[in-house]
Short mmCIF file of C-alpha atoms and ligand atoms in Angstrom, two decimals:
data_model
loop_
_atom_site.label_atom_id
_atom_site.label_comp_id
_atom_site.label_asym_id
_atom_site.label_seq_id
_atom_site.Cartn_x
_atom_site.Cartn_y
_atom_site.Cartn_z
CA MET A 1 116.33 72.97 103.95
CA GLN A 2 114.34 70.17 103.40
CA ALA A 3 110.47 70.97 102.73
CA LEU A 4 109.15 70.46 106.24
CA ARG A 5 105.25 69.44 107.06
CA ILE A 6 103.91 72.02 109.49
CA LEU A 7 100.52 71.90 110.94
CA GLN A 8 99.36 75.66 112.23
CA VAL A 9 96.38 75.04 114.84
CA ALA A 10 95.00 78.30 116.45
CA ALA A 11 91.59 79.83 117.02
CA GLU A 12 91.98 82.82 115.02
CA ALA A 13 93.92 83.51 111.51
CA THR A 14 93.68 86.36 109.21
CA PRO A 15 92.04 86.85 107.11
CA TYR A 16 89.56 84.19 108.29
CA ALA A 17 88.79 85.36 111.66
CA LYS A 18 90.52 87.94 113.78
CA ALA A 19 89.99 89.43 117.13
CA GLY A 20 93.34 90.38 117.36
CA GLY A 21 97.49 89.62 116.89
CA LEU A 22 96.98 86.17 117.25
CA ALA A 23 95.29 86.24 113.70
CA ASP A 24 97.53 88.06 112.32
CA VAL A 25 100.65 85.84 113.61
CA ILE A 26 98.65 82.61 112.38
CA GLY A 27 98.25 84.38 108.86
CA GLY A 28 101.73 85.87 108.18
CA LEU A 29 103.86 83.42 109.80
CA SER A 30 101.99 80.57 107.49
CA ALA A 31 102.10 82.60 104.18
CA GLU A 32 105.73 82.95 104.25
CA LEU A 33 106.60 79.38 105.72
CA ALA A 34 104.77 78.40 102.66
CA ALA A 35 106.27 81.16 100.24
CA GLN A 36 109.54 79.66 101.44
CA GLY A 37 108.64 75.93 100.06
CA HIS A 38 107.03 74.28 103.18
CA ASP A 39 103.69 72.20 103.51
CA VAL A 40 101.81 74.54 105.77
CA ARG A 41 98.49 73.47 106.60
CA VAL A 42 96.53 75.71 108.87
CA VAL A 43 93.47 74.40 111.32
CA VAL A 44 90.86 77.14 112.55
CA PRO A 45 87.20 76.98 113.14
CA ASN A 46 84.86 77.29 110.56
CA TYR A 47 83.27 80.70 112.32
CA VAL A 48 80.04 80.06 109.83
CA GLU A 49 79.40 84.11 110.37
CA LEU A 50 82.97 85.35 110.15
CA LEU A 51 84.28 83.85 107.05
CA PRO A 52 84.73 86.40 104.53
CA ASP A 53 81.75 86.10 101.89
CA ASN A 54 83.79 85.39 98.75
CA LEU A 55 85.63 82.03 100.05
CA ARG A 56 84.99 79.11 98.09
CA LEU A 57 85.26 76.24 100.31
CA HIS A 58 85.08 72.62 99.36
CA PRO A 59 84.20 69.81 101.89
CA VAL A 60 86.72 67.07 102.74
CA GLY A 61 86.33 63.80 103.84
CA ASP A 62 83.41 62.67 106.49
CA GLU A 63 81.28 63.60 109.22
CA HIS A 64 82.32 62.41 112.40
CA VAL A 65 79.93 62.45 115.32
CA VAL A 66 81.49 62.85 119.13
CA GLU A 67 79.61 62.90 122.07
CA ILE A 68 80.58 65.89 124.44
CA ALA A 69 78.72 66.48 127.86
CA GLY A 70 76.19 63.67 127.28
CA SER A 71 75.09 65.70 123.61
CA SER A 72 76.01 64.19 120.31
CA ILE A 73 77.98 67.14 118.34
CA THR A 74 78.85 66.77 114.62
CA PHE A 75 81.58 67.93 112.91
CA SER A 76 83.23 67.84 109.41
CA PHE A 77 85.89 69.54 107.45
CA VAL A 78 86.06 72.31 104.63
CA ARG A 79 88.97 73.94 103.03
CA ALA A 80 89.62 76.93 101.13
CA GLU A 81 91.45 77.09 97.94
CA ALA A 82 95.05 77.73 97.76
CA SER A 83 97.73 78.30 95.12
CA PRO A 84 101.08 76.52 95.34
CA GLY A 85 103.56 78.75 97.50
CA GLU A 86 100.24 79.18 99.83
CA PRO A 87 99.36 77.39 103.10
CA LEU A 88 96.16 75.14 102.75
CA PRO A 89 93.50 76.40 105.15
CA TYR A 90 90.97 73.97 106.89
CA PHE A 91 88.59 74.48 108.56
CA VAL A 92 86.51 72.82 111.68
CA HIS A 93 82.63 72.70 110.28
CA CYS A 94 80.60 72.33 113.64
CA PRO A 95 77.45 74.73 113.79
CA ASP A 96 76.81 73.33 117.20
CA PHE A 97 80.06 74.98 118.77
CA PHE A 98 81.04 77.86 115.87
CA GLY A 99 77.98 78.40 114.29
CA THR A 100 77.02 81.64 115.79
CA GLY A 101 78.12 84.66 117.79
CA GLY A 102 81.98 85.79 117.85
CA ILE A 103 85.49 83.45 118.07
CA TYR A 104 85.49 83.61 121.80
CA SER A 105 82.73 82.22 124.27
CA SER A 106 82.97 81.98 127.99
CA GLY A 107 82.29 79.42 130.63
CA GLU A 108 82.98 75.24 130.07
CA GLU A 109 81.40 75.89 126.37
CA GLU A 110 84.34 77.40 125.63
CA ALA A 111 86.47 74.32 127.17
CA GLN A 112 84.67 72.04 125.16
CA ARG A 113 84.66 74.16 121.63
CA PHE A 114 88.63 74.70 121.70
CA LEU A 115 88.81 71.07 123.12
CA LEU A 116 87.06 69.97 119.76
CA LEU A 117 89.09 72.20 117.56
CA CYS A 118 92.00 70.22 119.31
CA ARG A 119 90.71 66.76 118.49
CA ALA A 120 89.49 67.53 115.38
CA ALA A 121 92.90 69.01 113.71
CA LEU A 122 94.63 65.66 114.19
CA GLN A 123 91.24 63.78 112.92
CA LEU A 124 91.88 66.04 109.73
CA CYS A 125 95.50 64.72 110.06
CA HIS A 126 93.95 61.24 110.07
CA ASP A 127 91.57 61.92 107.24
CA VAL A 128 93.90 62.96 104.93
CA GLU A 129 96.61 60.76 105.90
CA TRP A 130 99.00 63.43 106.35
CA ALA A 131 101.82 63.35 109.39
CA PRO A 132 103.12 66.66 109.99
CA GLN A 133 106.36 67.01 111.39
CA ILE A 134 105.63 69.99 113.47
CA LEU A 135 102.57 70.45 115.33
CA HIS A 136 103.13 74.30 116.27
CA CYS A 137 99.59 75.09 118.55
CA HIS A 138 99.18 78.89 119.90
CA ASP A 139 97.77 79.82 123.45
CA TRP A 140 95.56 78.03 125.58
CA HIS A 141 92.94 77.32 122.88
CA THR A 142 95.01 74.62 121.32
CA GLY A 143 97.46 74.12 123.83
CA LEU A 144 95.96 70.07 124.80
CA SER A 145 97.10 69.45 121.32
CA PRO A 146 100.73 67.88 122.28
CA THR A 147 98.92 66.26 125.11
CA LEU A 148 96.83 64.56 123.06
CA ILE A 149 99.21 63.29 120.07
CA ARG A 150 101.19 61.54 123.09
CA PHE A 151 98.63 59.88 125.21
CA ASP A 152 95.82 59.56 122.73
CA THR A 153 96.05 55.86 121.09
CA ARG A 154 93.96 56.69 118.57
CA TYR A 155 96.17 59.98 117.38
CA SER A 156 99.37 58.56 118.55
CA ARG A 157 100.69 56.78 115.90
CA LEU A 158 100.09 58.91 113.26
CA PHE A 159 101.82 61.88 115.08
CA ALA A 160 104.67 59.45 116.79
CA THR A 161 107.64 61.52 114.69
CA THR A 162 106.14 64.39 115.32
CA SER A 163 107.28 67.25 117.52
CA SER A 164 105.17 69.94 119.28
CA VAL A 165 105.49 73.61 119.37
CA LEU A 166 103.72 75.82 121.64
CA THR A 167 103.56 79.62 121.04
CA ILE A 168 102.57 81.75 123.98
CA HIS A 169 100.72 84.89 122.77
CA ASN A 170 99.08 85.72 125.62
CA ILE A 171 100.01 84.50 129.46
CA GLY A 172 96.84 86.10 130.71
CA TYR A 173 94.63 83.93 129.29
CA GLN A 174 95.41 80.38 130.27
CA GLY A 175 91.59 78.27 130.10
CA ILE A 176 91.46 77.04 133.64
CA PHE A 177 88.51 74.39 133.90
CA GLN A 178 87.43 71.93 135.61
CA ARG A 179 89.38 68.79 134.80
CA ARG A 180 86.07 66.56 133.89
CA VAL A 181 85.17 68.62 130.86
CA VAL A 182 88.59 66.90 128.95
CA ALA A 183 86.79 63.67 130.11
CA GLU A 184 83.66 64.78 129.36
CA ALA A 185 84.62 65.44 125.41
CA GLY A 186 85.70 61.96 125.02
CA LEU A 187 89.75 62.32 125.86
CA GLY A 188 89.30 60.20 128.78
CA GLN A 189 92.86 59.09 128.49
CA VAL A 190 94.56 62.56 128.20
CA ALA A 191 92.37 63.19 131.29
CA GLU A 192 94.31 60.56 132.82
CA SER A 193 97.44 61.93 131.99
CA LEU A 194 96.52 65.03 133.74
CA HIS A 195 96.54 63.44 136.99
CA GLY A 196 98.75 65.73 139.31
CA ASP A 197 99.19 68.41 136.70
CA VAL A 198 97.21 71.30 138.64
CA LYS A 199 94.77 71.61 141.45
CA PRO A 200 93.52 68.10 141.66
CA ASP A 201 89.92 69.28 139.98
CA ASP A 202 90.80 71.75 137.89
CA VAL A 203 93.12 71.14 134.34
CA ASN A 204 95.05 74.47 133.06
CA PHE A 205 95.21 74.11 129.12
CA LEU A 206 98.15 76.34 129.05
CA ARG A 207 99.89 74.81 132.06
CA THR A 208 99.55 71.38 130.21
CA ALA A 209 100.90 72.52 127.31
CA ILE A 210 104.06 74.07 128.68
CA ARG A 211 104.69 70.81 130.31
CA HIS A 212 104.26 68.38 127.34
CA ALA A 213 105.43 70.88 124.28
CA ASP A 214 108.70 69.67 123.25
CA ALA A 215 109.49 73.16 122.46
CA MET A 216 108.00 76.79 123.42
CA THR A 217 108.36 79.93 122.33
CA THR A 218 106.58 83.48 123.09
CA VAL A 219 106.47 86.43 120.71
CA SER A 220 109.46 88.52 121.87
CA PRO A 221 112.93 88.00 123.79
CA THR A 222 112.13 90.46 126.22
CA HIS A 223 108.57 88.65 127.12
CA ALA A 224 110.74 84.95 127.29
CA GLN A 225 112.60 86.89 130.19
CA GLU A 226 109.67 87.91 131.39
CA ILE A 227 107.08 85.68 132.27
CA ARG A 228 109.75 83.53 133.89
CA THR A 229 109.28 86.06 136.74
CA GLU A 230 106.62 86.58 139.61
CA GLN A 231 105.90 90.13 137.83
CA TYR A 232 104.71 88.75 134.52
CA GLY A 233 104.33 85.09 135.06
CA MET A 234 101.05 84.77 136.04
CA GLY A 235 101.33 81.96 138.56
CA LEU A 236 102.77 79.70 135.21
CA GLN A 237 106.95 81.19 136.04
CA ASP A 238 107.69 78.09 138.01
CA ASP A 239 106.39 75.43 135.24
CA LEU A 240 108.45 77.90 132.78
CA ASN A 241 111.46 77.86 134.70
CA ARG A 242 111.58 74.17 135.11
CA ARG A 243 111.33 73.62 131.26
CA ALA A 244 113.23 76.76 130.44
CA HIS A 245 115.77 75.03 128.13
CA ARG A 246 113.15 74.53 126.01
CA LEU A 247 111.35 78.24 126.10
CA THR A 248 112.40 80.67 123.52
CA GLY A 249 111.53 84.32 122.35
CA ILE A 250 110.64 85.09 118.41
CA LEU A 251 110.14 88.44 117.85
CA ASN A 252 106.41 88.40 115.95
CA GLY A 253 106.66 89.70 112.43
CA ALA A 254 104.58 92.12 110.42
CA ASP A 255 102.44 91.07 107.47
CA TYR A 256 103.50 93.95 104.99
CA ARG A 257 101.07 92.16 102.33
CA LEU A 258 98.51 93.98 104.62
CA TRP A 259 100.21 96.36 106.55
CA ASP A 260 102.09 98.77 104.42
CA PRO A 261 101.04 102.01 102.67
CA VAL A 262 102.70 101.92 99.94
CA HIS A 263 99.79 99.81 98.37
CA ASP A 264 96.76 99.61 101.23
CA GLN A 265 94.02 99.85 99.87
CA MET A 266 91.97 100.45 102.95
CA ILE A 267 93.30 104.09 103.31
CA PRO A 268 92.60 106.99 101.52
CA ALA A 269 95.84 107.75 99.87
CA ARG A 270 98.84 105.76 99.65
CA PHE A 271 102.52 107.03 100.57
CA GLY A 272 105.51 105.64 101.50
CA PRO A 273 109.32 106.91 102.49
CA GLY A 274 110.53 110.01 101.10
CA ARG A 275 106.81 111.00 99.56
CA LEU A 276 104.48 111.53 102.86
CA THR A 277 102.29 113.73 100.88
CA GLY A 278 99.53 110.67 100.91
CA LYS A 279 100.21 110.40 104.62
CA ALA A 280 99.02 114.25 104.82
CA THR A 281 95.89 113.48 102.97
CA CYS A 282 94.82 110.31 104.88
CA ARG A 283 95.53 112.53 108.41
CA HIS A 284 92.87 115.20 106.80
CA GLU A 285 90.64 112.78 105.59
CA LEU A 286 90.57 110.73 109.51
CA LEU A 287 89.94 114.22 111.17
CA ARG A 288 86.76 114.47 108.69
CA GLU A 289 85.49 111.37 109.08
CA LEU A 290 85.56 111.90 112.82
CA GLN A 291 84.62 115.47 112.25
CA LEU A 292 87.39 116.43 114.57
CA ASP A 293 89.01 119.82 114.42
CA ALA A 294 92.95 120.00 114.86
CA PRO A 295 95.27 122.29 113.59
CA ALA A 296 98.42 121.28 111.54
CA ASN A 297 100.98 122.06 114.54
CA VAL A 298 98.81 119.70 117.00
CA PRO A 299 100.12 116.33 116.18
CA VAL A 300 96.92 113.33 116.47
CA LEU A 301 97.48 110.78 118.79
CA GLY A 302 95.84 107.03 117.62
CA MET A 303 94.88 104.20 119.80
CA VAL A 304 93.62 100.81 118.24
CA SER A 305 93.54 98.49 120.80
CA ARG A 306 91.18 95.70 122.80
CA LEU A 307 90.39 97.73 125.52
CA VAL A 308 91.44 95.36 128.43
CA ASP A 309 93.16 96.24 131.80
CA HIS A 310 96.86 95.08 130.66
CA LYS A 311 96.56 97.63 127.50
CA GLY A 312 97.07 100.48 129.80
CA ILE A 313 94.08 102.17 128.62
CA ASP A 314 92.79 103.51 131.78
CA LEU A 315 96.60 105.22 131.94
CA ALA A 316 95.35 107.22 128.43
CA ALA A 317 91.74 107.72 129.93
CA LEU A 318 93.47 109.78 132.90
CA VAL A 319 96.37 111.47 130.97
CA LEU A 320 94.41 112.51 127.60
CA PRO A 321 92.06 115.11 129.08
CA GLU A 322 94.92 117.33 130.01
CA PHE A 323 96.38 117.35 126.79
CA LEU A 324 93.34 117.83 124.85
CA GLU A 325 92.50 120.60 127.35
CA ASP A 326 95.24 122.55 126.27
CA ASN A 327 95.32 121.68 122.88
CA ARG A 328 98.32 119.84 122.54
CA LEU A 329 97.09 116.83 120.95
CA ALA A 330 94.02 115.53 119.19
CA CYS A 331 93.27 111.60 119.47
CA VAL A 332 91.27 108.79 117.64
CA ILE A 333 90.71 106.16 119.33
CA LEU A 334 89.11 102.56 118.05
CA GLY A 335 88.68 99.67 121.06
CA ASP A 336 86.40 97.03 121.73
CA GLY A 337 86.17 95.37 125.38
CA ASP A 338 85.39 96.42 128.85
CA SER A 339 82.52 98.46 129.22
CA GLU A 340 84.12 100.77 132.29
CA LEU A 341 86.86 101.61 129.69
CA VAL A 342 84.45 102.49 127.06
CA ALA A 343 82.52 104.59 129.19
CA ALA A 344 86.00 106.33 130.13
CA LEU A 345 86.48 107.00 126.77
CA ARG A 346 82.93 107.95 125.68
CA GLU A 347 83.17 110.74 128.83
CA ILE A 348 86.21 111.99 127.07
CA GLN A 349 84.93 112.09 124.03
CA THR A 350 81.67 113.68 124.98
CA ARG A 351 83.95 116.25 127.12
CA PHE A 352 86.19 117.45 123.75
CA PRO A 353 83.98 116.80 120.88
CA GLN A 354 86.28 118.37 118.64
CA ARG A 355 89.50 116.81 119.91
CA CYS A 356 88.64 113.26 120.61
CA GLY A 357 86.74 110.87 118.31
CA PHE A 358 85.98 107.31 119.75
CA VAL A 359 84.65 104.48 118.17
CA ALA A 360 83.48 101.33 120.44
CA GLY A 361 83.71 98.31 118.36
CA TYR A 362 85.96 96.28 116.10
CA ASP A 363 86.43 97.52 112.48
CA GLU A 364 89.18 96.19 110.48
CA ALA A 365 89.47 99.37 107.55
CA LEU A 366 89.26 101.91 110.51
CA ALA A 367 92.42 100.35 112.52
CA HIS A 368 94.24 101.01 108.96
CA ARG A 369 93.09 104.56 108.68
CA ILE A 370 93.80 105.30 111.93
CA ILE A 371 96.94 104.06 111.60
CA ALA A 372 98.27 105.68 108.68
CA GLY A 373 96.20 109.44 109.36
CA SER A 374 97.95 109.39 112.74
CA ASP A 375 101.22 111.23 113.90
CA LEU A 376 101.39 109.20 117.35
CA LEU A 377 100.52 106.12 118.12
CA ALA A 378 100.19 105.04 121.64
CA VAL A 379 100.58 101.50 123.39
CA PRO A 380 100.75 102.35 126.92
CA SER A 381 100.74 98.25 127.62
CA ARG A 382 101.31 96.76 131.42
CA TYR A 383 102.69 94.09 129.78
CA GLU A 384 102.60 93.10 126.09
CA PRO A 385 103.71 89.96 124.82
CA CYS A 386 104.97 91.59 121.39
CA GLY A 387 102.34 94.01 119.98
CA LEU A 388 101.85 94.43 116.45
CA THR A 389 100.33 98.06 116.24
CA GLN A 390 103.49 99.95 116.99
CA MET A 391 105.23 97.77 114.07
CA TYR A 392 102.71 98.64 111.52
CA ALA A 393 102.47 102.33 112.90
CA LEU A 394 106.44 102.35 112.19
CA ARG A 395 105.89 101.43 108.39
CA TYR A 396 103.13 104.37 108.35
CA GLY A 397 105.14 106.88 109.78
CA THR A 398 103.27 107.26 112.70
CA VAL A 399 105.63 107.52 115.73
CA PRO A 400 104.86 104.92 118.88
CA VAL A 401 104.70 106.23 122.37
CA VAL A 402 104.91 102.95 124.35
CA ARG A 403 105.73 101.49 127.62
CA ALA A 404 109.22 99.45 127.93
CA THR A 405 107.67 95.84 128.39
CA GLY A 406 107.90 92.60 126.36
CA GLY A 407 108.22 93.04 122.64
CA LEU A 408 107.34 97.06 122.38
CA ALA A 409 110.79 96.89 124.37
CA ASP A 410 112.57 95.04 121.59
CA THR A 411 111.38 97.12 118.42
CA ILE A 412 111.03 100.63 119.79
CA THR A 413 114.12 102.55 121.05
CA HIS A 414 113.77 106.37 122.60
CA PHE A 415 114.47 108.69 120.44
CA ASP A 416 117.37 111.22 120.52
CA PRO A 417 117.25 114.20 118.62
CA ASP A 418 121.17 114.53 119.49
CA THR A 419 122.02 111.69 117.39
CA GLY A 420 118.87 111.10 115.41
CA GLN A 421 118.69 107.72 116.46
CA GLY A 422 115.31 105.86 117.73
CA ASN A 423 112.15 105.64 116.47
CA GLY A 424 109.85 106.15 119.27
CA ALA A 425 108.76 107.29 122.65
CA VAL A 426 109.69 104.85 125.54
CA PHE A 427 108.57 105.41 128.93
CA LEU A 428 109.45 102.82 132.00
CA ASP A 429 106.67 102.94 134.14
CA ALA A 430 103.04 102.04 133.49
CA ASP A 431 101.52 105.44 135.69
CA PRO A 432 100.23 108.18 134.79
CA GLY A 433 103.43 110.35 134.95
CA GLY A 434 105.22 107.87 132.65
CA LEU A 435 102.99 108.41 129.88
CA ARG A 436 102.28 111.91 130.63
CA TRP A 437 106.18 112.74 130.08
CA ALA A 438 106.15 110.24 126.87
CA LEU A 439 103.48 112.70 125.11
CA ASN A 440 105.00 115.70 126.19
CA THR A 441 108.16 114.55 124.76
CA SER A 442 106.73 112.83 121.27
CA ALA A 443 104.33 116.27 121.19
CA GLY A 444 108.02 118.66 121.37
CA TRP A 445 109.80 116.56 118.86
CA PHE A 446 106.48 117.26 116.82
CA GLN A 447 107.19 120.89 116.93
CA ASP A 448 110.62 120.57 115.14
CA ARG A 449 110.11 119.53 111.47
CA GLY A 450 113.81 118.19 111.22
CA ASP A 451 113.18 116.32 114.30
CA TRP A 452 109.94 114.64 113.05
CA VAL A 453 111.19 114.12 109.67
CA ARG A 454 113.94 111.96 110.71
CA LEU A 455 111.75 109.71 113.16
CA GLN A 456 109.41 109.53 110.58
CA ALA A 457 112.11 108.21 107.95
CA ASN A 458 113.79 105.91 111.12
CA GLY A 459 110.48 104.33 111.49
CA MET A 460 109.76 103.51 108.21
CA ALA A 461 112.96 102.13 107.47
CA ALA A 462 112.58 99.23 109.81
CA ASP A 463 112.15 96.01 108.28
CA PHE A 464 109.91 93.85 110.84
CA SER A 465 108.73 91.43 107.97
CA TRP A 466 107.77 87.58 108.29
CA ARG A 467 110.51 87.08 105.69
CA ARG A 468 113.01 87.98 108.23
CA GLN A 469 111.38 86.30 111.19
CA ALA A 470 109.76 83.02 109.92
CA PRO A 471 113.44 81.42 109.72
CA LEU A 472 113.58 81.35 113.40
CA TYR A 473 110.86 79.40 113.68
CA LEU A 474 112.42 77.10 110.71
CA ARG A 475 115.53 76.96 112.71
CA LEU A 476 113.79 76.00 115.66
CA TYR A 477 111.62 73.53 114.13
CA GLN A 478 115.02 71.95 112.39
CA ARG A 479 116.62 71.46 115.93
CA LEU A 480 113.63 69.65 117.28
CA LEU A 481 113.75 67.46 114.18
CA ASP A 482 117.38 66.82 114.67
CA GLY A 483 116.68 65.76 118.16
CA VAL A 484 118.62 68.50 119.61
CA ARG A 485 116.38 69.79 122.59
CA HIS A 486 117.41 73.44 123.28
P1 ADP B 1 96.45 91.90 120.82
O1 ADP B 1 97.00 90.58 120.23
O2 ADP B 1 97.18 91.66 122.39
O3 ADP B 1 94.90 92.19 120.31
P2 ADP B 1 98.36 92.88 119.37
O4 ADP B 1 98.75 94.31 119.29
O5 ADP B 1 99.36 92.27 118.92
O6 ADP B 1 97.64 93.03 120.44
O7 ADP B 1 97.38 92.99 117.86
C1 ADP B 1 96.27 93.69 117.79
C2 ADP B 1 95.91 93.46 116.74
O8 ADP B 1 94.38 93.65 116.64
C3 ADP B 1 95.99 94.28 115.33
O9 ADP B 1 95.89 94.07 113.85
C4 ADP B 1 95.63 95.83 115.64
O10 ADP B 1 94.82 96.08 114.17
C5 ADP B 1 94.17 94.96 115.73
N1 ADP B 1 92.85 95.81 116.60
C6 ADP B 1 92.69 95.78 118.10
N2 ADP B 1 91.97 96.19 118.32
C7 ADP B 1 91.08 96.35 117.29
C8 ADP B 1 89.93 96.73 116.73
N3 ADP B 1 88.66 97.34 117.69
N4 ADP B 1 89.32 96.99 115.36
C9 ADP B 1 90.44 96.70 114.19
N5 ADP B 1 91.66 95.88 115.01
C10 ADP B 1 91.86 96.03 116.07
#
């Protein structure tokens, strides 16, 4: 295959700024595509407060000034260093929009920030005279870029032969704003093209991308089917069905450069298949760190999650107390999000101080220590486009307990002690009964040494690497370039 020029544009990318799985995917996919010889450039905002301190940044090109909602906004570009075989990371430097606070904000400013990102990514290509063959945008934040390369005459020439790909990482977030924000961001031509797209006065960034991208993917085959239904489509199912021939599901990969207990420096001891002493150390240290007390025959259940409704955290909060009460589980939870869910988890922690550890907030290293030190990892999602933590758990010999939805259904199969097949516990209904059953079942397997060793070995043997998954994107890119719309 010829080397391709691929532009990835996203709101987050590991190792520069991360709120969730999106960042891991941009980081892991780009690295693998570049390692396979492609010219990959990644554009993300320069979240000044979040970038790692040791990053050496170099200015690129001139400053630009744009009028956005009556204010003059200045932006420029910086790039980090990259060796051959690595993606080239560029950052949109715009202190007015990305200078303070976190990755996401709210309200109209959110639309302005990400419209600027879309536009700046194209401007960068213009400035460095580099025309990508593939423009790959991700989620609603960058969803207007396929429209921009088509309808904004400032860019349409440079991108005349570029094919666009939209990946939907989470259809629950669509970016719905008043349509005038697009015109107010200096993108009048694009605003014109949106007539009739949605409600007359609104723009839905994700819907616009679904209508204009040359191809769409979502992050697992099962979820690609789910989002075409009323139950999971979040109002976009008709748009998706209309262009279903352009939609595929490509399972995310796990970035084993960062998530592998054999060389993970964030965990107290290293381990791997067939040598699990280090895992016992990780469990011991995790319990000590959170001042928990769990005898060796009680499994430790971990959770690392954004605390939002669709992750099913409320189900866990309902069911966990009975397991903690009976001393059938200990649990360690790390999460950031809804204050009601935080309060519910705090209450459980207060009730069972020696059995339940809860850390509210975002902590990358603790996430590694929990996934390494736990015996079970619960992902009881109502919907889960792909889910990464269950894949990481498998690698760390931690048995996933998941609901059968989206990528969880594509990666975890329910263990059968008779055949020794399967890598986790899978429940069907997103209700307390379903989770209770799965926790009971997996806590039972923990009591049988033979079952447990087998389960761990099955999980650790799985390969969900980007080395396997990135070629699926390459195949899609190539088909687009060959003019075959699938
Ligand atoms: P989503 O993208 O919906 O948040 P995924 O399972 O795809 O869910 O990815 C979640 C990623 O974010 C994983 O890398 C997980 O370790 C990380 N993560 C989630 N919450 C936290 C947290 N509070 N602290 C540290 N890492 C977190």
